[in-house]
Every structure is written in C-alpha cells, then in structure tokens.
C-alpha cells in the first residue's frame, strides 16, 4: 500500500483527509480511529498483549522507534489497567495530535495559520501531498473490494482496511454493504489477526469500539 513506511495510525489519519477538499474534521470519531490503529500496530508488533481482555505491555523496556507508538506504549505502562475498548477512547486526542504533528513534520500535511472572525488565531491542517493521499484511499478501497485474495494482503494493510470500514470513513465508496462486503471484512479480519497470539480478541474489541462510534456519526459526516 502507498506510504508503507508510515505507521498504521499515521495512514489511518491520512485517510481522513479527502483529497478533493484537502481538509479533515477533527472529531472524536477520527481520534478514536487513529488511536485504534496505534493499539492494533502495537499488538501486531507483540508489544501489547491481551490478558483476559486487558491491554497489557509485554515488557517494560521495548520500544518501536516511532514517537507516537512509543508514547502510547508508555501511557499504557504508566496507567491503571484498562480494556481495549477503553483505550480506544481514553486520551485519544493525545495520540491523534501527535500523529498529525508527525505528518506535518514529514511533509504529508501542512499547518496553515488562520484567524477566526478575523480575530481569534487558529491552525488549519491541509494535505501537502494530495496525490499520495488519493493513492492511499484508492488502495484501501481496492483491498476492501478485492479481487486480491485476503490471504495475500499484508497484516498491516488488512488492519487498515478493516478499521477504516469499521469507522465508516476513509474510502471513496461504501464497500462493506451487502453479503459480499461483510464476507470480505471477515476475510480481512482473519488476515490481520494472524500476526500475534490474542489478536482475534484484540481486533474484535477495537473493531467494536470504532464501529460503535461510526454508527453514531451522521452519514453526512462520513468520508
């Protein structure tokens, strides 16, 4: 998938930006989607494990080298134990803001200063690489719709497609409707849970948290 060097939460964050409009809305639903991506990547790397439904650090020393992922890992280590669904929402804005700044630093987004009503200072984040964002969205759509067998999709790409579908945003169409769409999501889910022990429960918990948020959002607000 394009921009494969980016982390899963960073790619999910980019999916929120519609290349046609070049901007995205900073909402709780988007923040939860990005946090879900970070949790999933840490689990796929084996750094977060499942202990009877609790998100549990595998050890106290490991790191990824990615500031956003390591920041979340440290937060989980220093906090009281919580279930996966709770971590999708708890302090999710911290992860979203860190990912967004990371994307600005790497040239994917551009921060533009504005004044609301000509008085109040504000910052608007716009796409700096519209072609790359468009390619990412199109590839996510292709993964969701096929025809590539789910077994040939990488675990990270499968996770991105599954989470984007759960949130109801980030792709140009709605590929999860109908029996075939649901079957495809099931196939991709099986693919992304093959990365580490306990991933089935983890992805199920994270999916439910994100899809619940997506279901509450008005259809007009979906990407």
GROMACS .gro file of C-alpha atoms in nm:
model
  223
    1UNK     CA    1   0.000   0.000   0.000
    2UNK     CA    2   0.130   0.355  -0.072
    3UNK     CA    3   0.328   0.524   0.208
    4UNK     CA    4   0.405   0.185   0.356
    5UNK     CA    5   0.679   0.341   0.567
    6UNK     CA    6   0.414   0.525   0.771
    7UNK     CA    7   0.272   0.366   1.083
    8UNK     CA    8  -0.081   0.228   1.081
    9UNK     CA    9  -0.222   0.522   1.283
   10UNK     CA   10  -0.048   0.770   1.050
   11UNK     CA   11  -0.200   0.607   0.742
   12UNK     CA   12  -0.544   0.600   0.904
   13UNK     CA   13  -0.505   0.968   0.986
   14UNK     CA   14  -0.424   1.044   0.623
   15UNK     CA   15  -0.732   0.853   0.508
   16UNK     CA   16  -0.946   1.109   0.690
   17UNK     CA   17  -0.832   1.387   0.458
   18UNK     CA   18  -1.040   1.398   0.139
   19UNK     CA   19  -0.805   1.499  -0.145
   20UNK     CA   20  -1.096   1.678  -0.314
   21UNK     CA   21  -1.136   1.908  -0.016
   22UNK     CA   22  -0.781   1.883   0.121
   23UNK     CA   23  -0.904   1.919   0.482
   24UNK     CA   24  -1.050   1.693   0.750
   25UNK     CA   25  -1.268   1.738   1.055
   26UNK     CA   26  -1.108   1.685   1.395
   27UNK     CA   27  -1.375   1.480   1.570
   28UNK     CA   28  -1.384   1.223   1.848
   29UNK     CA   29  -1.461   0.956   1.589
   30UNK     CA   30  -1.144   1.038   1.397
   31UNK     CA   31  -0.938   1.048   1.715
   32UNK     CA   32  -1.071   0.706   1.815
   33UNK     CA   33  -0.991   0.562   1.473
   34UNK     CA   34  -0.630   0.682   1.492
   35UNK     CA   35  -0.591   0.550   1.848
   36UNK     CA   36  -0.736   0.215   1.736
   37UNK     CA   37  -0.470   0.199   1.467
   38UNK     CA   38  -0.195   0.263   1.721
   39UNK     CA   39  -0.326  -0.006   1.955
   40UNK     CA   40  -0.352  -0.254   1.670
   41UNK     CA   41   0.001  -0.188   1.547
   42UNK     CA   42   0.146  -0.227   1.896
   43UNK     CA   43  -0.042  -0.556   1.930
   44UNK     CA   44   0.075  -0.678   1.589
   45UNK     CA   45   0.433  -0.599   1.693
   46UNK     CA   46   0.383  -0.803   2.009
   47UNK     CA   47   0.439  -0.503   2.239
   48UNK     CA   48   0.082  -0.503   2.372
   49UNK     CA   49  -0.078  -0.834   2.460
   50UNK     CA   50  -0.421  -0.941   2.579
   51UNK     CA   51  -0.462  -1.055   2.938
   52UNK     CA   52  -0.827  -1.153   2.985
   53UNK     CA   53  -0.942  -0.851   2.787
   54UNK     CA   54  -0.689  -0.608   2.937
   55UNK     CA   55  -0.436  -0.430   2.715
   56UNK     CA   56  -0.107  -0.532   2.875
   57UNK     CA   57   0.251  -0.427   2.786
   58UNK     CA   58   0.466  -0.727   2.700
   59UNK     CA   59   0.757  -0.580   2.899
   60UNK     CA   60   0.882  -0.254   3.047
   61UNK     CA   61   1.167  -0.181   2.808
   62UNK     CA   62   1.075  -0.246   2.444
   63UNK     CA   63   1.017   0.039   2.201
   64UNK     CA   64   0.935   0.084   1.833
   65UNK     CA   65   1.144   0.389   1.744
   66UNK     CA   66   0.821   0.567   1.644
   67UNK     CA   67   0.748   0.856   1.881
   68UNK     CA   68   0.370   0.818   1.858
   69UNK     CA   69   0.363   0.444   1.919
   70UNK     CA   70   0.621   0.467   2.197
   71UNK     CA   71   0.424   0.749   2.359
   72UNK     CA   72   0.111   0.536   2.370
   73UNK     CA   73   0.304   0.235   2.494
   74UNK     CA   74   0.447   0.444   2.778
   75UNK     CA   75   0.099   0.578   2.861
   76UNK     CA   76  -0.038   0.225   2.890
   77UNK     CA   77   0.256   0.121   3.109
   78UNK     CA   78   0.208   0.414   3.346
   79UNK     CA   79  -0.172   0.392   3.372
   80UNK     CA   80  -0.413   0.168   3.556
   81UNK     CA   81  -0.510  -0.145   3.359
   82UNK     CA   82  -0.787  -0.088   3.104
   83UNK     CA   83  -0.972  -0.293   2.848
   84UNK     CA   84  -0.902  -0.240   2.477
   85UNK     CA   85  -1.229  -0.058   2.418
   86UNK     CA   86  -1.144   0.187   2.694
   87UNK     CA   87  -0.803   0.259   2.541
   88UNK     CA   88  -0.962   0.334   2.204
   89UNK     CA   89  -1.122   0.638   2.367
   90UNK     CA   90  -0.913   0.728   2.673
   91UNK     CA   91  -0.697   1.034   2.599
   92UNK     CA   92  -0.733   0.952   2.227
   93UNK     CA   93  -0.673   1.313   2.129
   94UNK     CA   94  -0.316   1.288   2.260
   95UNK     CA   95  -0.238   1.020   2.003
   96UNK     CA   96  -0.426   1.200   1.724
   97UNK     CA   97  -0.244   1.530   1.784
   98UNK     CA   98   0.092   1.353   1.794
   99UNK     CA   99   0.021   1.170   1.466
  100UNK     CA  100  -0.094   1.489   1.298
  101UNK     CA  101   0.223   1.673   1.402
  102UNK     CA  102   0.429   1.378   1.281
  103UNK     CA  103   0.259   1.401   0.940
  104UNK     CA  104   0.333   1.775   0.929
  105UNK     CA  105   0.700   1.714   1.014
  106UNK     CA  106   0.726   1.451   0.738
  107UNK     CA  107   0.564   1.676   0.478
  108UNK     CA  108   0.233   1.493   0.435
  109UNK     CA  109   0.029   1.773   0.593
  110UNK     CA  110   0.077   2.148   0.609
  111UNK     CA  111  -0.022   2.364   0.907
  112UNK     CA  112  -0.170   2.697   0.796
  113UNK     CA  113  -0.243   2.976   1.040
  114UNK     CA  114  -0.589   3.133   1.021
  115UNK     CA  115  -0.792   3.388   1.214
  116UNK     CA  116  -1.149   3.301   1.305
  117UNK     CA  117  -1.377   3.603   1.253
  118UNK     CA  118  -1.060   3.790   1.170
  119UNK     CA  119  -0.959   3.792   1.536
  120UNK     CA  120  -0.902   3.454   1.700
  121UNK     CA  121  -0.587   3.268   1.592
  122UNK     CA  122  -0.638   2.916   1.462
  123UNK     CA  123  -0.445   2.648   1.270
  124UNK     CA  124  -0.588   2.456   0.977
  125UNK     CA  125  -0.420   2.135   0.860
  126UNK     CA  126  -0.433   2.066   0.487
  127UNK     CA  127  -0.289   1.800   0.261
  128UNK     CA  128   0.055   1.876   0.125
  129UNK     CA  129   0.071   1.562  -0.091
  130UNK     CA  130  -0.274   1.518  -0.239
  131UNK     CA  131  -0.166   1.257  -0.494
  132UNK     CA  132  -0.021   1.034  -0.221
  133UNK     CA  133  -0.336   1.067  -0.009
  134UNK     CA  134  -0.553   0.985  -0.311
  135UNK     CA  135  -0.344   0.676  -0.388
  136UNK     CA  136  -0.377   0.561  -0.026
  137UNK     CA  137  -0.757   0.594  -0.037
  138UNK     CA  138  -0.781   0.410  -0.367
  139UNK     CA  139  -0.563   0.128  -0.242
  140UNK     CA  140  -0.772   0.097   0.075
  141UNK     CA  141  -1.081   0.070  -0.143
  142UNK     CA  142  -0.919  -0.199  -0.359
  143UNK     CA  143  -0.823  -0.400  -0.051
  144UNK     CA  144  -1.180  -0.380   0.077
  145UNK     CA  145  -1.340  -0.470  -0.255
  146UNK     CA  146  -1.088  -0.728  -0.377
  147UNK     CA  147  -1.013  -0.906  -0.608
  148UNK     CA  148  -0.680  -0.977  -0.435
  149UNK     CA  149  -0.726  -1.279  -0.203
  150UNK     CA  150  -0.729  -1.172   0.159
  151UNK     CA  151  -0.451  -1.419   0.233
  152UNK     CA  152  -0.221  -1.221   0.004
  153UNK     CA  153  -0.289  -0.887   0.176
  154UNK     CA  154  -0.032  -0.787   0.440
  155UNK     CA  155  -0.148  -0.789   0.803
  156UNK     CA  156  -0.099  -0.411   0.828
  157UNK     CA  157  -0.294  -0.339   0.509
  158UNK     CA  158  -0.572  -0.571   0.621
  159UNK     CA  159  -0.588  -0.393   0.958
  160UNK     CA  160  -0.603  -0.052   0.790
  161UNK     CA  161  -0.890  -0.159   0.564
  162UNK     CA  162  -1.083  -0.326   0.845
  163UNK     CA  163  -1.054  -0.025   1.079
  164UNK     CA  164  -1.142   0.223   0.805
  165UNK     CA  165  -1.451   0.018   0.725
  166UNK     CA  166  -1.544  -0.001   1.094
  167UNK     CA  167  -1.530   0.379   1.119
  168UNK     CA  168  -1.732   0.424   0.801
  169UNK     CA  169  -1.484   0.669   0.655
  170UNK     CA  170  -1.164   0.699   0.463
  171UNK     CA  171  -1.260   0.537   0.132
  172UNK     CA  172  -1.440   0.684  -0.170
  173UNK     CA  173  -1.723   0.430  -0.162
  174UNK     CA  174  -1.907   0.206   0.085
  175UNK     CA  175  -1.760  -0.135   0.003
  176UNK     CA  176  -1.884  -0.312   0.316
  177UNK     CA  177  -2.253  -0.314   0.228
  178UNK     CA  178  -2.420  -0.638   0.128
  179UNK     CA  179  -2.330  -1.000   0.190
  180UNK     CA  180  -2.011  -0.992  -0.017
  181UNK     CA  181  -1.890  -0.681   0.166
  182UNK     CA  182  -1.942  -0.845   0.503
  183UNK     CA  183  -1.768  -1.161   0.385
  184UNK     CA  184  -1.471  -0.956   0.266
  185UNK     CA  185  -1.442  -0.781   0.603
  186UNK     CA  186  -1.449  -1.121   0.775
  187UNK     CA  187  -1.172  -1.248   0.546
  188UNK     CA  188  -0.957  -0.940   0.607
  189UNK     CA  189  -1.017  -0.963   0.980
  190UNK     CA  190  -0.892  -1.321   0.981
  191UNK     CA  191  -0.585  -1.199   0.794
  192UNK     CA  192  -0.497  -0.921   1.038
  193UNK     CA  193  -0.544  -1.142   1.346
  194UNK     CA  194  -0.281  -1.388   1.227
  195UNK     CA  195   0.010  -1.165   1.332
  196UNK     CA  196   0.027  -1.247   1.704
  197UNK     CA  197  -0.138  -1.458   1.974
  198UNK     CA  198  -0.454  -1.300   2.110
  199UNK     CA  199  -0.504  -1.075   1.807
  200UNK     CA  200  -0.854  -1.210   1.738
  201UNK     CA  201  -0.984  -1.079   2.070
  202UNK     CA  202  -0.788  -0.755   2.037
  203UNK     CA  203  -0.912  -0.677   1.687
  204UNK     CA  204  -1.266  -0.772   1.788
  205UNK     CA  205  -1.261  -0.532   2.084
  206UNK     CA  206  -1.104  -0.249   1.885
  207UNK     CA  207  -1.338  -0.305   1.587
  208UNK     CA  208  -1.646  -0.291   1.812
  209UNK     CA  209  -1.530   0.032   1.975
  210UNK     CA  210  -1.463   0.204   1.641
  211UNK     CA  211  -1.774   0.069   1.465
  212UNK     CA  212  -1.995   0.181   1.756
  213UNK     CA  213  -1.853   0.531   1.715
  214UNK     CA  214  -1.903   0.517   1.337
  215UNK     CA  215  -2.263   0.405   1.374
  216UNK     CA  216  -2.341   0.704   1.596
  217UNK     CA  217  -2.195   0.951   1.345
  218UNK     CA  218  -2.431   1.108   1.091
  219UNK     CA  219  -2.394   0.957   0.745
  220UNK     CA  220  -2.318   1.301   0.600
  221UNK     CA  221  -2.009   1.324   0.819
  222UNK     CA  222  -1.853   1.006   0.685
  223UNK     CA  223  -1.568   1.019   0.434
   0.00000   0.00000   0.00000
